[in-house]
Amino acid sequence: MGMSWEDVVLIEEGKNSDEPTVVTVNCPDKAGLGCDLVRNVLEFGLYVSRGDFSTDGRWCYIVLWVVPRPSLLMVDWDGLKKRLVSCCPSCLPAFYLNQLPNCSKPPPIYLLKVFSLDRKGLIHDVTQVLCELELTIQRVKVMTTPDGKVLDLFFITDHLDLLHTKIRREETCKHLSGALGECCISCELELAGPEYESQQAFCSISEAIADELFSCELSTTENRSQALSPDVSNVKKAVITVDNLMSPAHTLLQIQCLDQKGLIYDILKISKDFNIRIAYGRISTSVKGYRSLDLFIRKEDGKKILDMENQVALCSRLKEEMLHPLRVIITNRGPDTELLVANPVELSGKGRPRVFYDVTFALKTLGICIFSAEVGRHSTSDREWEVYRFRLDETRGLTSTSNRAKLDIVDKVRRTLMGW
């Protein structure tokens, strides 16, 4: 007899607003399951404050204590539950499986065209509506016309897998028109055609910009746009200890580093990409801004990680992800000012959740208008990156193009992305 859907994922909301919600997942195990679950938690705007992982290789039991960021965020807990259940290996009766999105094949891509009058925060307002409707942005092209109008092209997928229905498409356009008000001129939503493939390619990035954007090291030089502000310079501190004596069957990985809202996802993403299985893990609460993790791990073949080269490679990639999960620079593109944000994608091809949302929110908070924006992929020698490019409107909001003003923009965007 299969487990009931209600038993696979349990969500117990906190009794008070300051108490975390407890998410419990009890299902068959699979490689990368923890990463997939935490990724979806992050997509719903939630921060993992604590966590416990346990598996015998066949069945897993995961408990996550989560809180919304920001605290006033309204969370669709039923939607989250369905999303988490869809990540779990099949242990459900056919009736329940028919109620869940089909994750075995790539979802269809739809093209959303929004034509409107321009105003500050416009792109973020559209992005917020899409997030609330569980629509994920895959690619973006934003263009401002000389007469002050904006054409937004969003290539999106639907986690509910309902955009093929007229009701879902009309509901999406209705929500967008309501959010934009009188600024909205038209809204169209249709299945994407060959134009999506043309958006996959990315205009070239100069060698100098690529060197800075994809560098493994955080800059401490004042004239480089990734330079850290003094109060967050301790982000460069991280400790990883590999212990093969504590357990006869597992390698113990002990991690301590500065906390940020996507930290657990970043660590589990590397474990997934390296085919590392976590038999038991404990994620402690943040203490004075630092997070500690104890992970009992082993290789895909069930053996401990004894080879020093493998240990060094794993620790090196983990440190890179913990210290510098997102790259943010600001530069000149001809006469214009351009903000670039990059993050490495999973080997599965999935990018990091809510990056476009966070960047547009930061720029809206600063009162800076976006003249154009696009999202694409860029490949380096060892990985693929998702790159976001924002051409800033110097006539509205961008009050200064001095080096100090640009560094302030980078600092605000980075803090928003990291949840600081």
XYZ file of C-alpha atoms in Angstrom:
420
model
C 0.000 0.000 0.000
C 1.436 3.370 -1.010
C 1.892 6.258 1.367
C -0.735 8.959 1.287
C 0.190 12.301 -0.211
C -0.443 13.944 3.158
C 2.333 11.875 4.778
C 5.069 12.632 2.236
C 5.349 16.324 3.096
C 4.067 17.816 6.339
C 4.074 21.557 6.990
C 3.468 22.839 10.507
C 3.213 26.607 10.622
C 4.626 28.455 13.620
C 2.133 29.466 16.300
C 3.535 32.994 16.360
C 4.940 35.178 13.600
C 8.431 34.898 15.076
C 8.391 31.073 15.132
C 9.682 29.104 12.147
C 7.491 26.800 10.093
C 8.565 23.150 10.245
C 8.676 21.283 6.920
C 9.041 17.497 7.152
C 9.725 15.284 4.131
C 9.475 11.504 4.455
C 9.943 9.620 1.173
C 12.190 7.298 -0.862
C 15.671 8.706 -1.362
C 17.269 9.812 -4.615
C 20.487 11.571 -5.582
C 20.230 15.340 -5.140
C 16.859 15.269 -3.381
C 17.988 17.656 -0.622
C 19.195 20.176 -3.198
C 15.904 19.982 -5.129
C 13.838 20.479 -1.976
C 15.866 23.436 -0.685
C 15.849 25.000 -4.142
C 12.044 25.055 -4.080
C 12.013 26.402 -0.527
C 14.241 29.243 -1.748
C 11.950 29.882 -4.725
C 9.085 30.549 -2.319
C 11.128 33.266 -0.584
C 11.943 31.150 2.472
C 15.141 30.971 4.517
C 16.270 27.715 6.142
C 17.090 28.530 9.776
C 17.788 24.906 10.821
C 17.807 21.494 9.227
C 18.272 17.755 9.737
C 18.897 15.148 7.021
C 18.902 11.379 7.485
C 18.879 8.517 4.967
C 19.831 4.860 4.745
C 20.240 5.111 0.975
C 16.713 3.906 0.294
C 14.492 6.103 2.447
C 15.110 9.620 3.696
C 13.760 11.818 6.452
C 14.345 15.573 6.174
C 13.242 18.332 8.536
C 13.657 22.013 7.649
C 12.824 24.967 9.869
C 11.995 27.850 7.527
C 11.051 31.513 7.857
C 9.890 33.954 5.160
C 12.303 36.640 3.969
C 11.104 39.386 4.265
C 9.092 38.509 7.370
C 5.855 39.994 5.970
C 5.988 37.799 2.855
C 2.741 35.901 2.278
C 3.629 32.258 1.619
C 1.411 29.846 -0.303
C 2.027 26.851 1.947
C -0.292 24.569 -0.036
C 1.565 25.482 -3.214
C 4.892 24.779 -1.520
C 3.660 21.394 -0.322
C 2.614 20.361 -3.827
C 5.947 21.550 -5.211
C 7.931 19.564 -2.641
C 5.846 16.434 -3.204
C 6.555 16.708 -6.938
C 10.310 16.534 -6.150
C 9.997 13.266 -4.240
C 10.445 9.869 -5.915
C 7.198 8.104 -6.627
C 5.722 6.379 -3.614
C 2.174 7.575 -4.200
C -0.954 5.980 -5.632
C -1.728 6.880 -9.237
C -4.601 9.113 -8.120
C -2.233 11.501 -6.312
C 0.419 11.370 -9.032
C -2.158 12.640 -11.512
C -2.654 15.739 -9.339
C 1.022 16.736 -9.482
C 3.098 18.458 -12.177
C 5.038 16.125 -14.433
C 8.723 16.788 -13.662
C 10.068 14.035 -15.935
C 10.105 16.168 -19.082
C 11.087 19.795 -19.683
C 8.115 22.128 -19.268
C 6.915 24.089 -22.309
C 8.212 27.649 -22.678
C 5.697 30.479 -22.999
C 6.299 34.035 -24.171
C 4.771 36.831 -22.121
C 4.700 40.235 -23.857
C 3.961 43.226 -21.649
C 3.760 46.643 -23.330
C 3.392 49.571 -20.940
C 4.325 53.096 -20.011
C 7.636 53.272 -18.175
C 7.953 54.023 -14.470
C 10.303 53.227 -11.598
C 10.041 49.663 -10.335
C 8.023 48.467 -13.326
C 10.116 45.372 -14.087
C 10.186 44.299 -10.449
C 6.404 44.649 -10.162
C 5.959 42.331 -13.152
C 8.487 39.893 -11.684
C 6.694 39.876 -8.325
C 3.386 38.949 -9.946
C 5.039 36.108 -11.870
C 6.580 34.751 -8.658
C 3.229 34.887 -6.857
C 1.622 32.951 -9.713
C 4.392 30.285 -9.598
C 5.663 31.248 -13.036
C 9.439 30.948 -13.444
C 11.427 33.322 -15.643
C 13.787 31.455 -17.985
C 14.876 34.368 -20.210
C 14.139 38.094 -20.318
C 14.433 40.863 -22.872
C 13.425 44.367 -21.767
C 13.503 47.311 -24.158
C 12.627 50.969 -23.648
C 11.350 52.934 -26.650
C 12.292 56.577 -27.326
C 8.757 57.735 -26.441
C 8.968 56.390 -22.881
C 7.243 53.028 -23.336
C 8.583 49.607 -22.375
C 8.294 46.239 -24.105
C 9.001 43.337 -21.738
C 9.524 39.872 -23.188
C 9.481 37.177 -20.504
C 10.091 33.564 -21.483
C 8.455 31.639 -18.656
C 7.489 28.159 -17.459
C 4.541 27.248 -15.267
C 5.079 25.092 -12.170
C 1.351 24.358 -12.198
C 1.541 23.267 -15.844
C -1.676 25.101 -16.688
C -0.599 27.806 -19.163
C -2.004 25.735 -22.009
C -5.465 26.621 -20.648
C -7.193 29.847 -21.584
C -8.246 30.438 -17.961
C -4.663 30.356 -16.662
C -3.412 32.704 -19.405
C -6.244 35.157 -18.827
C -5.691 35.012 -15.064
C -1.999 35.857 -15.534
C -2.702 38.853 -17.765
C -5.434 40.037 -15.386
C -3.059 39.983 -12.411
C -0.387 41.839 -14.382
C -2.838 44.494 -15.599
C -4.025 44.984 -12.027
C -0.473 45.375 -10.699
C 0.584 47.839 -13.415
C -2.653 49.829 -13.388
C -3.011 52.582 -15.966
C 0.591 52.033 -17.118
C -0.381 48.746 -18.810
C -1.100 49.118 -22.526
C -1.312 45.453 -23.530
C -0.482 41.983 -22.240
C -0.168 38.862 -24.400
C 0.765 35.296 -23.481
C 1.421 32.509 -25.956
C 3.545 29.420 -26.517
C 7.094 30.507 -27.409
C 8.354 29.827 -30.908
C 11.827 29.950 -32.493
C 12.462 33.336 -30.871
C 13.225 31.529 -27.588
C 16.183 29.741 -29.147
C 17.581 33.078 -30.329
C 17.539 34.275 -26.721
C 19.652 31.320 -25.591
C 22.763 32.857 -27.136
C 24.368 35.799 -25.384
C 26.162 38.804 -26.728
C 29.863 38.538 -26.123
C 31.450 39.713 -22.882
C 34.833 41.394 -23.165
C 37.801 39.492 -21.787
C 38.481 42.116 -19.111
C 34.887 42.035 -17.830
C 34.784 38.221 -17.959
C 38.002 38.018 -15.917
C 36.467 40.125 -13.180
C 32.944 38.677 -13.325
C 33.982 35.025 -13.213
C 37.010 35.389 -10.947
C 37.189 32.962 -8.023
C 38.397 35.663 -5.645
C 36.477 38.527 -4.101
C 38.158 41.799 -4.861
C 39.556 43.936 -2.065
C 40.845 46.607 -4.412
C 38.800 49.798 -4.203
C 38.824 50.486 -7.945
C 37.290 47.141 -8.836
C 33.498 47.068 -8.823
C 33.293 43.822 -6.846
C 35.228 45.347 -3.929
C 33.591 44.529 -0.610
C 32.479 47.161 1.842
C 34.566 46.983 5.053
C 31.788 45.562 7.253
C 31.325 42.463 5.051
C 34.979 41.802 4.303
C 34.838 38.832 6.704
C 32.831 37.003 4.028
C 36.227 35.679 2.956
C 36.438 33.583 6.115
C 35.312 29.948 5.849
C 36.516 26.736 7.464
C 35.992 23.216 6.078
C 37.306 20.184 7.959
C 37.419 16.679 6.454
C 37.439 13.858 9.034
C 37.669 10.183 8.077
C 38.215 8.923 11.644
C 34.911 9.826 13.276
C 32.829 7.298 11.328
C 33.804 3.880 9.961
C 31.486 4.230 6.957
C 31.294 7.960 6.201
C 33.475 11.015 5.726
C 32.556 13.812 8.130
C 32.487 17.251 6.557
C 32.384 20.110 9.080
C 31.657 23.543 7.659
C 31.622 26.971 9.274
C 31.109 30.153 7.297
C 29.255 33.449 7.101
C 25.525 32.940 6.710
C 23.489 34.001 3.688
C 19.975 33.109 2.615
C 20.986 30.650 -0.125
C 23.868 29.009 1.750
C 22.220 25.604 2.262
C 21.190 25.458 -1.394
C 24.742 26.341 -2.508
C 26.276 23.562 -0.398
C 23.729 20.937 -1.440
C 24.070 21.975 -5.091
C 27.798 21.186 -5.009
C 27.096 17.869 -3.266
C 24.631 17.010 -6.022
C 26.994 18.038 -8.824
C 29.831 15.994 -7.258
C 27.554 12.941 -6.821
C 28.057 13.079 -3.055
C 25.451 11.326 -0.900
C 24.623 12.831 2.492
C 23.736 10.030 4.923
C 23.198 12.372 7.848
C 23.392 16.122 8.151
C 22.724 18.744 10.780
C 22.363 22.432 9.965
C 22.707 24.595 13.055
C 21.081 27.969 13.559
C 23.077 31.073 12.750
C 25.203 32.384 15.631
C 26.526 35.936 15.305
C 26.034 35.705 11.548
C 27.881 32.400 11.158
C 26.485 29.006 10.225
C 27.819 25.534 11.150
C 27.043 22.280 9.326
C 27.990 18.669 10.058
C 27.571 16.379 7.054
C 28.300 12.644 7.035
C 28.904 11.896 3.374
C 30.102 9.226 0.998
C 30.669 8.800 -2.717
C 28.122 7.455 -5.157
C 29.661 3.980 -4.806
C 29.076 4.085 -1.037
C 32.724 4.560 -0.086
C 34.390 7.277 1.996
C 36.275 10.128 0.339
C 39.857 9.105 1.062
C 41.668 10.421 -2.005
C 43.331 13.758 -1.185
C 42.784 15.161 -4.683
C 39.060 14.479 -4.413
C 38.962 16.092 -0.972
C 40.789 19.193 -2.211
C 38.548 19.509 -5.277
C 35.370 19.213 -3.196
C 36.530 21.670 -0.510
C 37.770 24.134 -3.112
C 34.431 24.196 -4.922
C 32.503 24.430 -1.661
C 34.571 27.411 -0.508
C 34.085 29.129 -3.852
C 30.309 28.699 -3.607
C 30.140 29.772 0.039
C 32.382 32.807 -0.351
C 31.217 33.980 -3.730
C 27.957 32.337 -4.890
C 26.943 35.382 -6.928
C 29.113 37.752 -8.934
C 28.090 41.405 -9.141
C 29.912 44.084 -11.107
C 29.055 47.422 -12.656
C 30.811 48.688 -15.738
C 30.523 50.964 -18.738
C 28.990 49.674 -21.952
C 29.906 52.442 -24.331
C 28.358 55.604 -22.921
C 25.973 53.631 -20.689
C 26.243 52.130 -17.200
C 25.638 48.380 -17.030
C 25.106 46.115 -14.032
C 26.042 42.447 -14.460
C 25.110 39.614 -12.108
C 26.237 36.018 -12.640
C 25.768 32.711 -10.864
C 26.882 29.183 -11.789
C 24.073 26.858 -12.857
C 23.553 23.297 -11.690
C 24.811 20.499 -13.923
C 21.122 19.813 -14.548
C 20.947 23.242 -16.213
C 18.863 24.953 -13.528
C 19.829 28.488 -12.526
C 19.642 30.030 -9.068
C 16.120 30.960 -7.836
C 14.892 34.562 -7.469
C 18.006 36.328 -8.760
C 16.088 38.530 -11.202
C 13.529 39.237 -8.468
C 16.172 40.319 -5.946
C 18.173 42.486 -8.362
C 15.119 44.349 -9.648
C 13.936 44.825 -6.051
C 17.300 46.320 -5.052
C 17.264 48.715 -8.022
C 13.657 49.682 -7.269
C 14.637 50.405 -3.639
C 17.453 52.644 -4.886
C 15.029 54.424 -7.229
C 17.047 53.430 -10.308
C 15.213 52.789 -13.571
C 16.212 49.953 -15.897
C 16.550 50.992 -19.529
C 17.035 47.435 -20.803
C 17.645 43.984 -19.358
C 18.412 40.492 -20.589
C 19.202 37.081 -19.164
C 21.363 34.489 -20.885
C 24.040 31.840 -20.465
C 27.824 32.073 -20.691
C 30.283 29.172 -20.642
C 33.743 29.257 -19.108
C 36.317 26.474 -19.160
C 34.812 24.548 -16.252
C 31.142 25.519 -15.928
C 28.108 27.295 -17.293
C 26.837 30.571 -15.864
C 23.548 32.408 -15.885
C 24.254 36.075 -16.555
C 21.881 38.982 -15.950
C 22.619 42.288 -17.685
C 20.891 45.532 -16.711
C 21.464 48.757 -18.607
C 20.678 51.514 -16.120
C 18.812 54.672 -17.060
C 21.147 57.567 -16.281
C 18.397 60.119 -16.885
C 16.221 58.818 -14.029
C 17.340 57.487 -10.662
C 21.047 57.115 -11.389
C 22.115 60.395 -9.828
C 25.864 59.884 -10.191
C 28.202 57.779 -12.302
C 31.153 58.221 -9.939
C 33.118 55.190 -8.843
C 31.763 55.512 -5.284
C 28.151 55.641 -6.491
C 28.680 52.536 -8.615
C 30.193 50.652 -5.687
C 27.162 51.595 -3.590
C 24.878 50.046 -6.217
C 26.942 46.836 -6.264
C 26.889 46.673 -2.470
C 23.095 47.123 -2.292
C 22.460 44.488 -4.978
C 24.845 41.995 -3.351
C 23.319 42.504 0.099
C 19.824 41.922 -1.301
C 20.918 38.750 -3.104
C 22.666 37.405 -0.011
C 19.915 38.423 2.419
C 22.169 40.645 4.518
